[in-house]
Coordinates of C-alpha atoms in Angstrom, one line a residue:
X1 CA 147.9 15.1 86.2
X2 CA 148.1 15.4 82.5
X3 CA 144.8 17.1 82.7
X4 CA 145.8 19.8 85.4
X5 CA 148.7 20.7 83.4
X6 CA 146.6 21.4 80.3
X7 CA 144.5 23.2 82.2
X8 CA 147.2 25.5 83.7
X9 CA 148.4 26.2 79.9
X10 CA 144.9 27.6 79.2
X11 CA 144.6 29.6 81.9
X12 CA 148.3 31.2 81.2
X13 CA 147.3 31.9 77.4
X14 CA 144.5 33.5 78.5
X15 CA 145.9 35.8 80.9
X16 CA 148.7 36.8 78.8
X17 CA 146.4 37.9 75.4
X18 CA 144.5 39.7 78.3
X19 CA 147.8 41.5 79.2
X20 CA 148.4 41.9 75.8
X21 CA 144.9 43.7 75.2
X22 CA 145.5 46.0 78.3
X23 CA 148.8 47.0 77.2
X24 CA 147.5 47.9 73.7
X25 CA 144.8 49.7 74.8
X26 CA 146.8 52.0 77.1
X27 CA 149.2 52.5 74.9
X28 CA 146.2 54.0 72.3
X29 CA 145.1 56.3 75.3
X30 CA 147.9 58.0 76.3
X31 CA 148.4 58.5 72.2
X32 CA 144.8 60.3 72.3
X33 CA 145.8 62.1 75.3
X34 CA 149.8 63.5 74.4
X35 CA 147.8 64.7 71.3
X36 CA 145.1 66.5 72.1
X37 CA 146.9 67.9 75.7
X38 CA 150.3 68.8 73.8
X39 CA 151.2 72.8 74.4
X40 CA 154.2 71.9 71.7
X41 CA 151.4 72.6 68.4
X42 CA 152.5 75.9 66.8
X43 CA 149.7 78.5 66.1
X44 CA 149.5 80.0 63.1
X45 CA 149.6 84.1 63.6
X46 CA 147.4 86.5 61.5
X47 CA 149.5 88.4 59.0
X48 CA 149.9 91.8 60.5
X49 CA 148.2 94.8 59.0
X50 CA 148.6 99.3 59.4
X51 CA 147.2 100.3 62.8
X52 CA 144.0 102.7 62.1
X53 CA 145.7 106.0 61.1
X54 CA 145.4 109.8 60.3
X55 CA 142.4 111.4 61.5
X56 CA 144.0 114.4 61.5
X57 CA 146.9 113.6 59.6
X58 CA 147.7 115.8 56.7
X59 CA 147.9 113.7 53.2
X60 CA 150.5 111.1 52.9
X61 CA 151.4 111.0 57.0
X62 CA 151.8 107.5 57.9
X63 CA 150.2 105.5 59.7
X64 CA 151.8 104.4 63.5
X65 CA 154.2 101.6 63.6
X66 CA 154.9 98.5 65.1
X67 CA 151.0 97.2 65.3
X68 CA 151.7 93.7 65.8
X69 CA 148.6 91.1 64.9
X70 CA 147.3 89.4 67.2
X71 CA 148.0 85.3 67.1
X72 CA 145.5 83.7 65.5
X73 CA 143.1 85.8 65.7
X74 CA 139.6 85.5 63.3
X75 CA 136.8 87.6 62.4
X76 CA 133.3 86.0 64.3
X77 CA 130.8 84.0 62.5
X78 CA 128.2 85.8 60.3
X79 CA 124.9 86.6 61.5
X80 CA 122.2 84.5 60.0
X81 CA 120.4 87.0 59.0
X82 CA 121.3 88.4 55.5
X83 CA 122.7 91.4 54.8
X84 CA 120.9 94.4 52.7
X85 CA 122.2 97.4 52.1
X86 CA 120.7 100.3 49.5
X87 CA 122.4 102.3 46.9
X88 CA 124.8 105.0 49.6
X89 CA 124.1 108.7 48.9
X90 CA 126.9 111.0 47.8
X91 CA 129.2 111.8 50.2
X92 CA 128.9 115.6 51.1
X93 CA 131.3 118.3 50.8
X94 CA 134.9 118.3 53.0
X95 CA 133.6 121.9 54.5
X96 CA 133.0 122.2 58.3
X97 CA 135.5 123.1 60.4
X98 CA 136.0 124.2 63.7
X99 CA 138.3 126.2 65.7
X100 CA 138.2 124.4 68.8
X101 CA 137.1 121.3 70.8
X102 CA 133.7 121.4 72.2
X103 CA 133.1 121.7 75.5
X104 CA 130.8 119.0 77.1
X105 CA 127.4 119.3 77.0
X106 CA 124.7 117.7 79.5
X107 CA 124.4 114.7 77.0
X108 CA 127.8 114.1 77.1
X109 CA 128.3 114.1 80.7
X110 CA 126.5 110.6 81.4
X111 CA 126.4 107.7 79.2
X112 CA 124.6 108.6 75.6
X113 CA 123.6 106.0 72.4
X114 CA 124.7 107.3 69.2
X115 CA 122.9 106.0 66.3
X116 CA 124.8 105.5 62.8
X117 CA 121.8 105.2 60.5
X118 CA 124.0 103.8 57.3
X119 CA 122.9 102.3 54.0
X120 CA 123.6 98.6 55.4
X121 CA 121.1 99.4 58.6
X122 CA 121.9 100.8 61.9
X123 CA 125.1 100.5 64.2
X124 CA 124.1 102.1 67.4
X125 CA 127.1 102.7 69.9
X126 CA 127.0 103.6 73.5
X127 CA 129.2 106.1 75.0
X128 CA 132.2 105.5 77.7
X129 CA 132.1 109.4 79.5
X130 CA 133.6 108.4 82.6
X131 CA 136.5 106.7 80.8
X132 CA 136.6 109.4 78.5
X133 CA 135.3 112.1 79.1
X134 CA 136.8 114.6 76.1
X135 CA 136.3 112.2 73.6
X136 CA 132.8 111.2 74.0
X137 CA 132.3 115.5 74.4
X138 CA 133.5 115.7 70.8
X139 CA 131.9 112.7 69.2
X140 CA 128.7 113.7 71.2
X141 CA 129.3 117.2 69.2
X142 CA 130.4 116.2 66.0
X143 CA 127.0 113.9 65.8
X144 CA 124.8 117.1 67.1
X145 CA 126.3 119.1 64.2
X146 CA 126.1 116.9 61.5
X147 CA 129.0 115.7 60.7
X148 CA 129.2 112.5 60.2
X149 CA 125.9 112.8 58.2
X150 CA 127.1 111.3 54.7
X151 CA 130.2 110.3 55.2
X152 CA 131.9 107.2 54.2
X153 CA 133.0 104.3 55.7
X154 CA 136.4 104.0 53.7
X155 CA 138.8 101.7 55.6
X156 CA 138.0 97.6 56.4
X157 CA 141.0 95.8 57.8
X158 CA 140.5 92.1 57.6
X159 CA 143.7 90.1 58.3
X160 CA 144.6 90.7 61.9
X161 CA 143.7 93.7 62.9
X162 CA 140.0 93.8 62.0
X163 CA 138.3 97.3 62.2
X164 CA 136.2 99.2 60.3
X165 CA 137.1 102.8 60.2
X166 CA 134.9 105.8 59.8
X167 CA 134.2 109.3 60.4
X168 CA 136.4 111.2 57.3
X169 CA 134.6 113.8 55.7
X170 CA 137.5 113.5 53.0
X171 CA 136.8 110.1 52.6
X172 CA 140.4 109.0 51.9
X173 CA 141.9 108.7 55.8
X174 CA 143.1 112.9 55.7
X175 CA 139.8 114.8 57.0
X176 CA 139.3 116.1 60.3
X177 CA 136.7 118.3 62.1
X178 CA 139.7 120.7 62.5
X179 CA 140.5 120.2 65.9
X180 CA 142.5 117.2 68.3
X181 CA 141.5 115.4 71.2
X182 CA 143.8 114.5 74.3
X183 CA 144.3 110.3 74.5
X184 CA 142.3 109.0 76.9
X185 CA 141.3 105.5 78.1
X186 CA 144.6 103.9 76.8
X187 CA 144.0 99.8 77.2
X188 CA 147.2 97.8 78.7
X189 CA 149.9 96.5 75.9
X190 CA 148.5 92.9 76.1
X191 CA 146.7 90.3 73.9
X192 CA 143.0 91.5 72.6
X193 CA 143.3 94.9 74.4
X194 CA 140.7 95.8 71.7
X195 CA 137.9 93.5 71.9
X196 CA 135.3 92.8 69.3
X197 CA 132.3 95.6 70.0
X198 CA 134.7 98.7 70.7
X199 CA 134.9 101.5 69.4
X200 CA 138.4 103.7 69.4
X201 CA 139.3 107.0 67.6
X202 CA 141.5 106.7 65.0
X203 CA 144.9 109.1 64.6
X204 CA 148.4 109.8 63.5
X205 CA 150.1 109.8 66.7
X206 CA 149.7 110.6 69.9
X207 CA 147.3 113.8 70.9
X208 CA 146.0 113.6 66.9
X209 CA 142.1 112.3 67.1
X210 CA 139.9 114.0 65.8
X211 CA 136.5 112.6 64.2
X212 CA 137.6 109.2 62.9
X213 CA 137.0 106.4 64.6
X214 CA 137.1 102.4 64.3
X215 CA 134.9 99.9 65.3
X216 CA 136.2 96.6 65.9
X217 CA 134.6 93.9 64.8
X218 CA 136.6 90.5 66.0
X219 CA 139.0 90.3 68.8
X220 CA 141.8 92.7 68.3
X221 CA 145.5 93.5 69.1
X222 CA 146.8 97.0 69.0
X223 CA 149.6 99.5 69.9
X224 CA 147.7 100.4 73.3
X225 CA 147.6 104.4 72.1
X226 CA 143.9 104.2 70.7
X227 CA 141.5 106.3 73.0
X228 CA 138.2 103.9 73.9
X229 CA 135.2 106.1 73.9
X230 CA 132.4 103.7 73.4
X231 CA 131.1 100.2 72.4
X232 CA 128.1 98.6 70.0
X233 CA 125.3 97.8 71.6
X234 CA 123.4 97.0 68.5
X235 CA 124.6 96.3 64.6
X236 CA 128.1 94.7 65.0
X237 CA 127.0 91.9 63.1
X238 CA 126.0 94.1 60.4
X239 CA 129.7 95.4 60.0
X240 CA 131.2 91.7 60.7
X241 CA 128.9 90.7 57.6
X242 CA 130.2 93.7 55.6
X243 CA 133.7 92.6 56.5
X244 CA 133.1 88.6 55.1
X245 CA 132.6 90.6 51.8
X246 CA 136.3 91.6 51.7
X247 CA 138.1 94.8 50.5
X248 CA 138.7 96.1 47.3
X249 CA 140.9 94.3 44.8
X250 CA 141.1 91.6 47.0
X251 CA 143.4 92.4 49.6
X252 CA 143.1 92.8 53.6
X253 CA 143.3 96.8 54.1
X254 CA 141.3 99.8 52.1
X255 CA 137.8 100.2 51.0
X256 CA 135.1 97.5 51.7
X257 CA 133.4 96.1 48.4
X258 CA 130.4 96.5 50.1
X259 CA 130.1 100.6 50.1
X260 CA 128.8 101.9 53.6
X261 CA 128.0 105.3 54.5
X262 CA 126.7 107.0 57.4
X263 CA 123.1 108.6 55.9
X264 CA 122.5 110.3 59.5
X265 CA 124.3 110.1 63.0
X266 CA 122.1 110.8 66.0
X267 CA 122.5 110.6 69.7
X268 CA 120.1 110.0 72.7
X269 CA 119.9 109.5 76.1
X270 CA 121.1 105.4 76.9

């Protein structure tokens, strides 16, 4: 009897540091899970930048308010392959104009690749006619006549909105081929209604583009009153490298370091 009993004793220590171990074990589980699975962890939001502004604007108009950021969004990864850009030429003169907006011509009537040839290599964009069909007229007409040929580069936004916008013969965010373009393509208001890869005209208000545009190089939230007229195809990891080099003076809105300029612009059939 004495021997049963001390048997029973074992077996009843053993079974409770079993329990024991089970009860710890869970309890270490559903720790891991509560964590990882919680919806309660705040996100931290991207300081908000200026929308992309004045491509017709006279000098000093500001830019559109109420361009919120986008929540934590991030600029993509850097290509692995290294970036090499030459010495940009001169900028050219702030001298054609013209009356009116083209009208559409056979290569803007179906989808077209326009070809930035700039000092940091090429960015080639493909045209969006059906969605908008003005725009991609006057950018297909702008290109034909040279006008983007030597032109700067002259805004990088990295902090939210992250763009880079082109296409100002002025250089400084004021010139404009001399004529507007109707909006067109308007995304919905809603979260990255500007993905990474397109590319949107620039203005200072509603009914205002004119020759600058942005392209966006990381996921993107905007004021939805940015006309879509194309998307890259080819070299948007050559602006997203330019972008890792930061603005001027440090900051998160004006002039890359790295200088870029448009040497040539050229279109073709896509």
């Amino acid at each position: 009897r004495e021997q049963m009993a001390q048997a029973r004793k074992r077996r009843q220590r053993i079974i409770g540091i079993a329990v024991a171990a089970i009860v710890v074990i869970g309890a270490a589980s559903w720790v891991v899970v509560s964590r990882n699975g919680s919806t309660e962890e705040p996100i931290a939001e991207a300081v908000p930048t200026a929308a992309p502004s004045g491509s017709t604007a006279p000098s000093g108009s500001a830019a559109p308010s109420g361009s919120a950021a986008p929540s934590g969004s991030a600029a993509p990864a850097a290509s692995s392959v290294a970036l090499s850009c030459a010495e940009p030429s001169a900028i050219r003169a702030n001298d054609q104009t013209f009356p009116t907006a083209p009208q559409p011509s056979p290569l803007s009537q179906k989808p077209a690749l326009i070809t930035l040839a700039t000092n940091c290599g090429p960015i080639t964009i493909e045209t969006l006619p059906d969605a908008a069909p003005l725009t991609v007229a006057s950018e297909v007409f702008l290109t034909e006549q040279g006008f983007y040929d030597k032109t700067r580069c002259h805004r990088l936004t990295t902090a939210g909105i992250l763009v880079l916008q082109c296409g100002d013969p002025a250089g400084d965010g004021t010139g404009g081929p001399g004529y507007s373009v109707p909006d067109e393509n308007l995304p919905s208001e809603a979260e990255v209604n500007y993905p990474a890869g397109t590319v949107a005209m620039a203005n200072a208000g509603p009914g205002t583009a004119g020759s600058q545009f942005f392209i966006v190089y990381g996921d993107t939230t905007l004021p939805p009153g940015y006309t879509i007229w194309g998307k890259v195809t080819d070299g948007l990891d050559l602006v997203q490298q330019i972008a890792d080099l930061g603005v001027e003076g440090g900051g998160s809105d004006g002039p890359p370091v790295q200088p870029v300029v448009i040497e040539s612009a050229s279109v073709s059939t896509a």
